[in-house]
Amino acid sequence: MTFDLSSRLADLAFLDARTQKVLASGGFVTVQQLLLHFPFRWEDRRQFSAWPHGEDKEPLCLHGNVTDTQLKRFGYKKAFVEITIDRESAAGLSEPVVLRFFNAAWLYKQFAAGQEVVAYGKVKCAKNGRLVIDHPEYEILDGDPEDVRIHMRRIVPVYRAREGVPQKQLRRAMFLLLENLSDAALPDVLPPPSDAGDFAGQSRAFALRRIHFPESMEQMEAARRYLALEEFFVLQLNVLRRRQDWQALAGEPRCGNGDLYAQWRALLPFALTGAQERSISEVRADLAKPCAMNRMLQGDVGSGKTFVALAAMLFAVESGCQAALMAPTQILAEQHYLNFRRWLEPLGLRIALRTGARKEDSFLPLLSEGSDAPQILIGTHALLSGDAAVTDLGFVVIDEQHKFGVEQRAKLVRQGRAPHVLVMTATPIPRTLTLTAYGDLDVSVLDEVPAGRQPIFTAVREEPDTAQVAGFLKEQFAAGRQAFLVFPLVEESETLQVRSATVEFEKWKKRLAGHELALIHGRVSGEEKEAVMAKFRSGQTNALCATSVIEVGVDIPNATVMIVFDAERFGLAQLHQLRGRVGRGEHKSYCILVASGKNPEAVDRLRTLEKTTDGFAVAEADLLLRGPGDILGTAQSGLPGLRLGDLVRDGKLVRTARRLASVTIENDPTLTKPENARLLPLLISSESLSALS
Ligand code: ADP
Ligand code: MG
């Protein structure tokens, strides 16, 4: 009988009717669905764990016989089952181990003395001195020949439970499936990874067989890597396709000859960094192309992303179109506005500010001669909510945005015309994530900080004396400097023992009596926020008590102290971002991370920041410690569609997959060559892919 991945399990004669029914109830309809349900662990049943004599921290896999079964009841309805297992050896019976199941009286019927069982779980010592495993995973072997052939004397796969599908039955179905499925039904998805030596001689068929039933754990890991590479390859094909989709949209070259840029450069009192120069020329080259730019600018806090944006906007504006800069918050939009005015007023450009808080009246065309539309628009996302002033938007810069997805990009497309888009990240992103979650973007990197920056002194302090902290702050105030005090929450929470900005603000006002303190957080109204920030910027306020609203982009050179309370509540990348709020001027700056000290691991984690000021290094550390979900701001820990690939461990595979996918697409942009036909079903539509971002 021949069948392939798309065949229905219900049509396979070697699976009995009962098995087919059970599989269907677990949601397995096709061969492919079953085959791609990968094990989450493997048990080596050629050699079981040594029989325990006491507690063990690691879970054990025991093989023994049932010697006693008990159903114990207490109270009304409550019952637990105790199954005693033992191992017979030449030396006689060993110390029995009791498998305990609480509130599972129905299990009792399954067991009988004499049965052979495999149990997996952590052994502990009960109060009465017996060795017990609570709620172990277990399998009862009925002694039929299949038990030996499939479930014993080999490394067996253990699958995540699916409703109504017993482990043994699932494993048996998988075994029979692989036994009956020909290699020809499992053609490779990957092109031969030419220079990836580790994969020499591997095939999809081999990997799929060995991921389920490996002969050694090394073989299993090799199969996992092969299949992970395949997953990343499919992901890359899709992101590269999405990039093609964007490029296929009508775009226009939007690049002037550079006179405006040269005028601005002549006004700059300092040199641009090499990285800024490089990024500007990359962006400039994109602007000159007839297809819309889709680029991401990554740079550490303080690396000078704004000037790259400003320079790029000059090229665009010179070509006659409008350019917009979108910031995530009003504070940042206003800061950019002031900054842009300072640099561009001398060049005679028309700049306008547009934020959600101040509606139409906030459109303050700078040199508003008659009805001339502004050339440069600065604002929040409100900018995009249809406006007469936006007439010919050719270039959009999005500042401090991690997640700028397909949907938002689609909003920018007007009458099928796509403006050039440059997205600037708030923090560096680990390379594996850049290649996957943002794989459809071109990337420019600012890996250099402007010369003359003072390194920021960073220290982790466990519950320091507040009087000492106040003393230090007063010294800084006396020297004319300002400080940020950052707290994790807005209001005191009863459940979380954390400081809150509101309550702490009152306390610090007393501790720092005679100095000006202000409070800012997400619930302060837009207008008030502006007023508070303006006072702080002008130096009237000595310290700003805040939540992480000040995290992004705030630039106040005279602020030299950043104290983060309950620092362990923040991610490393976020703390690094906060740290970047100081050290922006000529004075020595300090970042103090106050930990409650109750969790040594958390304190260790914070110490990473004492060791490095390189944002790319911090991002990599954060990825290792907290996983990609946290960095991407998604609930899941990985990207959808990754079953075996691990963005933390498999960075090299991601890069290999990118290369393979690029070559595949370059050779055949629409993947229409007969040898590529197998790949077409693996391409997801752009819409469903937008779930990725
Ligand atoms: P970020 O990348 O965090 O957005 P900014 O663009 O806000 O950084 O720049 C941080 C500070 O560094 C600003 O005050 C800016 O004027 C200054 N700056 C940027 N580029 C240079 C440079 N090449 N030389 C000196 N200072 C610079
Ligand atoms: Mg910035």
XYZ file of C-alpha atoms and ligand atoms in Angstrom:
721
model
C 0.000 0.000 0.000
C 1.415 3.387 -0.912
C 0.544 6.523 0.941
C 2.103 9.874 1.636
C 2.041 12.793 4.042
C -1.355 13.987 2.935
C -3.010 10.572 3.284
C -5.684 10.248 5.897
C -4.908 8.128 8.909
C -8.408 6.675 8.642
C -7.409 5.096 5.325
C -4.363 3.269 6.612
C -5.045 -0.443 6.897
C -2.209 -1.145 9.329
C -3.883 1.001 11.964
C -6.815 -0.779 13.556
C -10.189 0.904 13.774
C -9.855 1.651 17.473
C -6.504 3.357 17.010
C -7.886 5.388 14.125
C -10.750 6.549 16.271
C -8.514 7.497 19.158
C -6.144 9.424 16.870
C -9.031 11.269 15.289
C -10.339 12.245 18.699
C -6.898 13.692 19.440
C -7.085 15.840 16.325
C -4.762 13.764 14.152
C -6.305 13.475 10.708
C -3.455 13.262 8.229
C -0.169 11.400 8.216
C 1.676 14.705 8.332
C -0.158 15.863 11.442
C 0.848 12.745 13.286
C 4.409 12.681 12.036
C 5.055 16.282 13.011
C 3.847 15.711 16.555
C 7.345 15.518 17.972
C 8.354 13.939 21.270
C 9.219 16.323 24.066
C 11.463 13.835 25.798
C 12.888 10.395 25.298
C 13.279 7.491 27.690
C 16.169 5.124 27.411
C 14.503 1.818 28.094
C 17.592 -0.182 27.228
C 18.973 0.808 30.551
C 16.635 2.022 33.276
C 17.665 4.219 36.162
C 19.328 2.433 39.054
C 16.723 1.525 41.677
C 16.646 4.334 44.228
C 17.651 4.126 47.864
C 16.562 7.622 48.751
C 15.415 10.928 47.354
C 16.713 12.121 44.029
C 16.567 15.615 42.571
C 16.435 14.333 39.002
C 13.413 12.399 37.772
C 14.063 8.671 37.418
C 12.729 6.148 34.953
C 12.011 2.929 36.835
C 11.093 -0.477 35.543
C 9.437 -2.849 38.012
C 6.504 -5.015 38.917
C 3.381 -4.167 40.842
C 3.370 -5.859 44.238
C 0.420 -4.118 45.864
C -2.491 -1.841 44.947
C -4.511 0.239 47.412
C -7.468 2.557 47.074
C -7.625 4.798 50.132
C -10.486 7.063 50.894
C -10.666 9.930 53.282
C -13.566 12.245 53.833
C -16.353 12.447 51.364
C -15.344 11.938 47.741
C -11.613 12.171 48.373
C -9.542 9.174 47.467
C -6.054 8.303 46.471
C -4.455 5.342 44.842
C -1.180 3.801 45.956
C 0.563 1.376 43.654
C 3.614 -0.313 45.079
C 6.252 -1.373 42.610
C 9.369 -3.335 43.158
C 12.180 -4.721 41.160
C 13.209 -8.299 41.238
C 16.876 -8.942 40.941
C 19.306 -11.661 41.731
C 19.696 -10.155 45.158
C 15.985 -10.519 45.849
C 13.479 -7.712 46.264
C 14.708 -4.147 46.575
C 13.116 -1.360 48.557
C 9.624 -0.795 47.164
C 8.585 2.489 45.601
C 5.015 3.708 45.957
C 3.348 5.470 43.053
C 0.749 7.846 44.514
C -2.171 9.324 42.665
C -4.412 11.770 44.511
C -8.025 12.259 43.547
C -7.740 9.687 40.824
C -9.673 6.730 42.132
C -10.494 5.729 38.585
C -6.851 4.729 38.089
C -7.160 1.974 40.638
C -8.860 -0.390 38.226
C -5.983 -0.194 35.780
C -3.456 -1.805 38.066
C -3.062 -5.373 39.293
C -0.348 -7.171 41.208
C 2.202 -8.792 38.935
C 1.963 -6.208 36.162
C 5.120 -4.889 34.575
C 5.286 -1.085 34.661
C 7.541 1.754 33.652
C 7.242 4.834 35.860
C 8.856 8.256 35.445
C 9.031 10.936 38.091
C 10.904 12.354 41.059
C 11.437 9.997 43.961
C 11.023 11.469 47.400
C 10.917 10.224 50.931
C 7.456 10.267 52.506
C 6.893 11.065 56.199
C 6.673 7.401 57.059
C 10.044 6.780 55.405
C 8.714 5.122 52.267
C 10.023 6.083 48.828
C 7.234 7.601 46.773
C 6.639 9.197 43.397
C 3.598 11.459 43.296
C 1.676 11.448 40.032
C 4.335 9.748 37.954
C 4.039 9.286 34.234
C 3.570 5.575 33.821
C 2.950 2.840 31.327
C 1.657 -0.638 32.004
C 3.167 -3.296 29.803
C 0.786 -6.124 29.069
C 3.500 -8.554 28.064
C 2.355 -8.864 24.468
C 5.086 -9.092 21.834
C 4.448 -5.538 20.683
C 5.445 -4.198 24.065
C 8.867 -5.599 23.541
C 9.091 -4.632 19.903
C 7.916 -1.041 20.252
C 7.930 0.114 23.850
C 10.932 -1.597 25.377
C 14.641 -2.218 24.771
C 15.061 1.028 22.911
C 15.018 4.757 23.364
C 11.307 5.499 23.273
C 9.670 8.827 22.492
C 7.390 10.479 25.042
C 4.803 12.802 23.555
C 2.879 15.647 25.037
C -0.500 14.365 26.009
C -3.303 14.902 23.551
C -6.822 14.643 24.847
C -7.879 11.027 24.869
C -4.780 9.569 23.230
C -2.853 7.250 25.547
C 0.912 7.501 25.318
C 1.413 3.909 24.315
C -1.185 4.026 21.614
C 0.289 7.176 20.148
C 3.771 5.708 20.167
C 2.545 2.522 18.586
C 0.751 4.402 15.815
C 3.883 6.458 15.160
C 6.009 3.341 15.038
C 3.712 1.559 12.602
C 3.428 4.665 10.489
C 7.187 5.028 10.134
C 7.551 1.320 9.495
C 5.089 1.466 6.611
C 6.011 4.857 5.181
C 8.574 4.768 2.390
C 11.434 7.249 2.236
C 10.074 8.342 -1.119
C 7.028 9.729 0.646
C 9.290 12.018 2.700
C 11.142 14.158 0.166
C 13.579 16.766 1.437
C 12.352 20.300 1.991
C 15.832 21.679 2.516
C 18.154 22.112 -0.401
C 21.342 20.202 0.345
C 23.085 22.427 2.903
C 26.286 22.472 0.873
C 28.782 23.725 3.390
C 26.962 22.639 6.524
C 29.158 19.679 7.247
C 27.115 18.539 10.238
C 24.266 17.653 7.926
C 26.233 15.646 5.400
C 24.269 12.593 4.330
C 21.162 13.583 6.279
C 17.754 13.508 4.746
C 14.329 14.512 5.906
C 13.204 10.887 5.943
C 16.123 9.885 8.126
C 15.638 12.816 10.486
C 11.911 12.178 10.874
C 12.535 8.532 11.684
C 15.259 9.345 14.176
C 13.517 12.171 15.963
C 10.862 9.656 16.970
C 12.920 6.503 17.404
C 16.595 7.368 17.758
C 19.251 4.747 18.303
C 21.220 7.121 20.483
C 20.680 10.501 22.027
C 23.329 11.912 19.673
C 21.301 10.681 16.739
C 18.205 12.304 18.192
C 19.989 15.655 18.582
C 21.307 15.453 15.005
C 17.755 14.797 13.794
C 16.420 17.678 15.902
C 18.988 20.022 14.427
C 18.181 18.929 10.895
C 14.465 19.446 11.417
C 15.052 22.729 13.247
C 17.095 23.927 10.255
C 14.157 22.945 8.076
C 11.776 24.978 10.238
C 14.025 28.022 10.126
C 14.403 27.573 6.376
C 10.634 27.642 5.875
C 10.381 30.682 8.154
C 13.087 32.412 6.118
C 11.422 31.603 2.813
C 8.347 33.257 4.189
C 9.985 36.384 5.534
C 11.946 36.820 2.331
C 8.745 36.445 0.382
C 7.133 39.081 2.542
C 10.042 41.366 1.758
C 9.438 40.745 -1.956
C 5.770 41.598 -1.517
C 6.730 44.978 -0.079
C 9.252 45.583 -2.820
C 6.660 44.742 -5.438
C 4.528 47.698 -4.344
C 4.879 50.825 -6.385
C 7.470 53.095 -4.850
C 9.423 56.058 -6.079
C 12.966 57.254 -5.748
C 12.888 59.992 -3.106
C 16.401 61.220 -2.881
C 17.649 64.747 -3.493
C 21.164 65.551 -4.562
C 22.439 66.138 -1.048
C 22.766 69.934 -0.898
C 20.528 70.255 2.140
C 22.438 67.477 3.817
C 25.732 69.224 3.118
C 24.355 72.465 4.580
C 23.333 70.695 7.736
C 26.685 68.917 8.036
C 28.407 72.278 7.845
C 26.408 73.429 10.863
C 27.174 70.372 12.989
C 29.720 71.188 15.664
C 30.962 67.590 15.816
C 31.797 64.750 13.456
C 29.358 61.924 12.820
C 30.526 58.512 13.935
C 31.671 56.036 11.318
C 28.586 53.970 12.009
C 26.341 56.992 11.492
C 28.049 57.770 8.179
C 27.654 54.175 7.053
C 23.993 54.001 8.036
C 23.229 57.318 6.353
C 24.706 56.109 3.084
C 22.768 52.836 3.326
C 19.525 54.727 3.843
C 20.397 57.211 1.123
C 20.982 54.382 -1.357
C 17.574 52.915 -0.467
C 15.846 56.262 -0.957
C 17.296 56.505 -4.428
C 15.734 53.189 -5.464
C 12.354 52.900 -7.142
C 11.136 50.329 -4.627
C 10.219 51.372 -1.117
C 12.816 51.094 1.596
C 11.998 48.706 4.403
C 14.884 49.152 6.761
C 15.547 48.864 10.448
C 18.138 50.973 12.200
C 19.485 49.330 15.303
C 21.614 51.122 17.759
C 22.342 51.295 21.408
C 20.866 54.076 23.504
C 22.794 57.223 22.767
C 24.341 55.905 19.578
C 22.781 58.816 17.699
C 19.928 57.284 15.731
C 18.109 60.624 15.523
C 20.768 62.200 13.337
C 20.615 59.302 10.925
C 16.880 59.884 10.669
C 17.331 63.608 10.289
C 19.924 63.219 7.551
C 17.740 60.734 5.680
C 14.775 63.092 5.930
C 16.843 65.853 4.370
C 17.504 63.723 1.300
C 13.816 62.901 1.021
C 12.543 66.439 1.549
C 15.005 67.732 -1.021
C 13.389 65.472 -3.601
C 10.160 67.374 -3.039
C 8.124 65.014 -0.863
C 7.150 65.176 2.792
C 8.952 63.183 5.450
C 7.474 62.168 8.784
C 8.951 61.063 12.083
C 6.677 59.061 14.375
C 7.535 58.655 18.034
C 5.786 56.299 20.454
C 4.941 58.959 23.029
C 4.079 62.574 23.083
C 7.077 63.448 25.209
C 9.385 61.998 22.609
C 7.565 63.602 19.728
C 7.935 67.006 21.342
C 11.565 66.415 22.101
C 12.235 65.481 18.500
C 10.270 68.500 17.378
C 12.412 70.863 19.429
C 15.553 69.117 18.312
C 14.598 69.199 14.638
C 13.654 72.835 14.854
C 17.010 73.630 16.340
C 18.887 71.949 13.488
C 16.586 72.658 10.591
C 15.277 76.137 11.250
C 18.559 77.555 9.929
C 17.977 75.602 6.715
C 14.567 77.214 6.307
C 12.521 74.033 6.426
C 8.845 73.897 7.420
C 8.357 71.581 10.370
C 5.099 70.704 12.096
C 4.204 68.835 15.235
C 1.176 66.610 15.443
C 0.297 64.548 18.491
C -2.923 63.006 19.688
C -3.173 65.250 22.733
C -3.129 68.581 20.980
C -5.331 68.277 17.943
C -5.428 70.495 14.874
C -4.238 73.562 16.728
C -0.976 71.833 17.435
C -0.048 71.955 13.819
C 2.422 74.714 14.151
C 3.895 75.158 10.724
C 7.199 76.752 11.401
C 7.764 79.241 8.665
C 4.129 79.115 7.785
C 3.944 81.202 4.709
C 0.430 81.009 3.415
C -0.833 77.493 3.044
C 2.481 75.815 2.444
C 2.281 72.287 3.717
C 4.969 71.319 6.189
C 7.907 69.442 4.717
C 8.700 67.613 7.894
C 6.007 66.214 10.158
C 6.741 65.067 13.657
C 4.277 63.341 15.896
C 2.867 60.199 17.383
C 0.796 57.607 15.565
C -1.899 60.255 15.301
C 0.140 61.431 12.347
C -1.284 58.648 10.256
C -4.905 59.273 11.097
C -5.634 60.977 7.800
C -4.840 64.634 7.649
C -4.960 67.336 5.036
C -1.458 68.407 5.918
C -0.163 65.025 4.811
C -0.187 65.463 1.068
C 2.794 63.663 -0.340
C 4.377 61.466 2.266
C 7.413 59.877 0.700
C 9.385 58.804 3.716
C 8.404 57.707 7.218
C 10.741 57.195 10.130
C 9.375 55.289 13.091
C 11.345 55.880 16.253
C 11.853 53.569 19.198
C 9.514 50.954 17.912
C 10.070 47.287 18.481
C 6.994 46.048 16.889
C 6.180 47.668 13.651
C 4.346 45.010 11.789
C 2.860 44.237 8.472
C -0.445 45.801 9.448
C 0.971 49.196 10.314
C 3.063 49.120 7.206
C -0.038 48.375 5.185
C -1.625 51.536 6.611
C 1.121 53.613 5.070
C 0.331 52.387 1.604
C -1.885 54.876 -0.190
C -3.323 54.121 -3.585
C -0.918 51.244 -3.903
C 2.012 53.545 -3.281
C 4.377 52.681 -0.508
C 6.512 55.324 1.168
C 10.037 54.491 2.199
C 10.077 53.254 5.790
C 12.874 53.350 8.332
C 12.171 51.773 11.717
C 14.517 52.655 14.555
C 14.627 50.242 17.466
C 14.778 51.355 21.055
C 17.463 48.825 21.845
C 19.732 46.457 20.019
C 18.123 43.142 19.189
C 19.985 39.835 19.212
C 20.968 38.766 15.745
C 18.888 35.591 15.689
C 15.769 37.645 16.390
C 16.693 40.251 13.811
C 16.900 37.481 11.245
C 13.631 35.829 12.196
C 11.083 38.147 13.728
C 12.343 41.045 11.611
C 13.747 38.970 8.800
C 11.998 40.906 6.062
C 13.781 44.139 6.933
C 17.169 45.345 5.809
C 19.279 46.272 8.787
C 21.686 49.093 9.526
C 23.597 48.950 12.768
C 25.038 51.758 14.871
C 27.681 49.846 16.763
C 29.667 52.860 17.841
C 28.902 55.609 20.338
C 29.818 59.232 19.689
C 33.296 60.143 20.880
C 33.800 61.761 24.258
C 31.067 59.880 26.075
C 31.778 59.218 29.706
C 31.221 55.638 30.705
C 28.321 55.373 33.128
C 29.215 54.017 36.532
C 26.818 51.154 37.200
C 26.327 49.425 40.531
C 23.878 46.919 41.949
C 22.978 47.674 45.562
C 20.992 45.357 47.764
C 18.655 47.334 50.049
C 20.902 50.343 50.574
C 20.455 52.791 53.416
C 18.011 55.431 52.170
C 19.784 58.188 54.122
C 22.956 57.365 52.218
C 21.123 57.448 48.908
C 19.576 60.785 49.849
C 23.020 62.096 50.787
C 24.428 61.093 47.424
C 21.529 62.736 45.615
C 21.954 65.963 47.568
C 25.634 66.074 46.586
C 24.669 65.731 42.939
C 21.993 68.406 43.259
C 24.507 70.714 44.914
C 26.790 70.208 41.911
C 23.898 71.258 39.700
C 23.006 67.805 38.432
C 19.606 66.121 38.191
C 18.350 62.604 38.855
C 15.768 60.053 37.839
C 14.216 57.796 40.458
C 12.399 54.951 38.751
C 9.836 52.626 40.337
C 8.056 49.670 38.843
C 4.409 50.508 39.570
C 2.173 53.538 39.594
C 0.268 52.745 42.738
C 0.984 50.665 45.806
C -0.129 47.130 45.227
C -1.164 44.913 48.052
C -0.233 41.705 46.358
C 3.128 42.760 45.055
C 5.496 44.064 47.655
C 6.870 46.692 45.383
C 7.424 50.362 45.680
C 5.227 52.535 43.673
C 6.081 55.838 42.136
C 3.197 57.610 43.834
C 3.906 56.500 47.378
C 7.662 56.685 47.067
C 7.411 60.145 45.598
C 5.926 61.403 48.872
C 8.634 59.683 50.892
C 11.467 61.006 48.785
C 10.031 64.511 48.921
C 10.525 64.389 52.680
C 13.963 62.797 52.438
C 15.074 65.423 49.935
C 13.321 68.374 51.558
C 14.456 71.677 50.131
C 14.796 70.262 46.622
C 12.281 70.151 43.821
C 10.831 66.745 42.972
C 8.254 65.924 40.363
C 6.210 62.840 39.577
C 5.490 61.390 36.194
C 3.822 58.156 35.131
C 1.521 56.718 32.520
C -1.629 58.043 34.174
C -0.526 61.640 34.272
C -2.389 63.547 31.593
C -0.615 64.586 28.432
C -0.590 68.246 29.249
C 0.692 67.744 32.764
C 3.373 65.393 31.489
C 4.557 68.029 29.097
C 4.702 70.624 31.841
C 6.618 68.293 34.145
C 9.100 67.362 31.435
C 9.587 70.971 30.423
C 10.386 71.960 34.013
C 12.798 69.073 34.374
C 14.490 69.827 31.086
C 14.962 73.452 32.071
C 16.539 72.399 35.351
C 13.820 73.740 37.663
C 13.209 70.262 39.024
C 16.049 68.374 40.695
C 14.664 64.887 40.497
C 12.000 63.116 38.569
C 10.164 60.219 40.211
C 8.853 58.056 37.437
C 7.709 54.718 36.168
C 9.279 53.327 33.049
C 7.438 55.956 30.958
C 10.734 57.761 30.827
C 12.318 54.646 29.435
C 12.368 55.571 25.811
C 14.427 58.275 24.266
C 14.262 61.061 26.840
C 17.363 63.151 26.372
C 18.391 65.418 29.219
C 22.150 65.907 29.290
C 22.194 67.453 32.770
C 20.634 64.370 34.382
C 23.457 62.242 35.725
C 21.829 59.882 38.191
C 19.493 57.018 37.444
C 18.298 55.030 40.435
C 16.043 52.095 39.644
C 14.210 50.637 42.615
C 13.105 47.004 42.651
C 15.380 46.638 39.676
C 14.854 42.892 39.518
C 11.353 43.564 38.251
C 12.749 44.880 34.982
C 14.368 43.033 32.111
C 18.048 43.658 31.454
C 17.398 45.314 28.121
C 14.869 47.603 29.759
C 17.311 48.531 32.510
C 19.987 49.180 29.950
C 17.545 51.446 28.193
C 16.856 53.283 31.456
C 20.572 53.587 32.062
C 20.840 55.269 28.685
C 18.801 58.198 30.041
C 21.925 59.398 31.821
C 25.483 59.821 30.594
C 24.306 62.064 27.801
C 26.282 65.103 28.774
C 29.795 65.981 29.847
C 29.361 65.038 33.535
C 30.089 61.755 35.229
C 26.930 59.685 35.425
C 25.677 56.948 37.702
C 23.187 54.142 37.376
C 22.250 52.483 40.663
C 20.162 49.333 40.502
C 18.501 48.762 43.837
C 17.586 45.129 44.412
C 15.519 43.880 47.294
C 18.255 41.279 47.734
C 15.903 38.418 48.398
C 16.700 36.548 45.233
C 20.410 35.926 44.632
C 19.789 34.794 41.053
C 18.055 38.034 40.219
C 20.932 39.998 41.719
C 23.408 37.998 39.626
C 21.380 38.797 36.568
C 21.551 42.513 37.393
C 25.310 42.299 37.722
C 25.498 41.688 33.962
C 24.907 45.419 33.679
C 27.828 46.202 35.956
C 30.017 44.221 33.596
C 29.004 45.599 30.230
C 27.707 48.797 28.682
C 27.393 47.275 25.217
C 23.708 47.081 24.388
C 24.183 44.224 21.937
C 25.843 42.159 24.674
C 23.021 43.025 27.089
C 20.446 41.965 24.512
C 22.148 38.601 24.008
C 22.259 38.067 27.776
C 18.588 38.963 28.046
C 17.721 36.494 25.314
C 19.543 33.725 27.167
C 17.959 34.600 30.486
C 14.436 35.477 29.524
C 13.858 33.938 26.142
C 12.677 35.541 22.930
C 9.071 36.077 24.024
C 10.078 38.694 26.506
C 12.187 40.603 24.068
C 9.667 40.433 21.276
C 6.939 41.368 23.712
C 4.830 38.406 22.735
C 3.178 36.044 25.138
C 4.645 32.921 23.611
C 8.224 32.031 24.277
C 9.108 31.586 20.648
C 7.801 32.338 17.245
C 4.696 30.576 16.053
C 5.481 27.560 13.922
C 8.687 26.643 15.697
C 8.375 23.164 17.133
C 11.981 22.107 17.361
C 13.955 25.220 16.584
C 15.166 27.166 19.595
C 16.052 30.791 18.970
C 18.342 30.821 21.962
C 20.351 27.690 21.216
C 20.158 27.519 17.454
C 21.570 30.857 16.339
C 23.913 29.170 13.900
C 21.075 27.243 12.303
C 19.111 30.456 11.842
C 22.002 31.948 9.917
C 22.447 28.803 7.813
C 18.720 28.776 7.060
C 18.828 32.410 6.007
C 21.605 31.671 3.561
C 19.848 28.638 2.110
C 16.595 30.536 1.723
C 18.276 33.541 0.083
C 19.958 31.320 -2.478
C 16.739 29.437 -3.160
C 14.759 32.634 -3.713
C 17.504 34.311 -5.738
C 17.645 31.364 -8.105
C 13.929 31.386 -8.574
C 12.071 34.397 -7.185
C 8.648 32.859 -7.499
C 9.793 29.345 -6.620
C 8.307 28.036 -9.834
C 11.124 25.793 -10.953
C 10.009 22.175 -10.908
C 12.611 21.288 -8.295
C 11.191 24.034 -6.078
C 7.573 23.079 -6.548
C 7.690 21.199 -3.246
C 8.290 24.483 -1.440
C 5.193 26.313 -2.618
C 2.830 24.800 -0.070
C 5.195 25.982 2.645
C 4.693 29.622 1.824
C 2.169 31.274 4.040
C 0.124 34.215 2.889
C 1.349 37.591 4.042
C -1.752 38.068 6.158
C -1.276 34.995 8.282
C 2.383 35.772 8.516
C 1.582 39.108 10.063
C 0.783 37.111 13.164
C 4.545 36.913 13.476
C 5.002 40.576 14.079
P 19.526 57.379 20.372
O 20.248 56.480 19.424
O 19.456 56.805 21.745
O 18.194 57.819 19.857
P 20.159 60.159 20.104
O 19.961 60.257 18.649
O 19.101 60.689 20.993
O 20.460 58.660 20.494
O 21.553 60.814 20.435
C 22.008 60.900 21.763
C 22.809 62.169 21.983
O 24.041 62.108 21.287
C 22.111 63.418 21.510
O 22.265 64.399 22.469
C 22.816 63.768 20.221
O 22.819 65.157 19.984
C 24.224 63.267 20.490
N 24.950 62.830 19.302
C 24.470 62.094 18.275
N 25.425 61.861 17.374
C 26.551 62.463 17.821
C 27.878 62.560 17.332
N 28.264 61.996 16.180
N 28.781 63.239 18.076
C 28.407 63.791 19.240
N 27.174 63.729 19.757
C 26.249 63.078 19.064
Mg 16.286 57.994 20.203
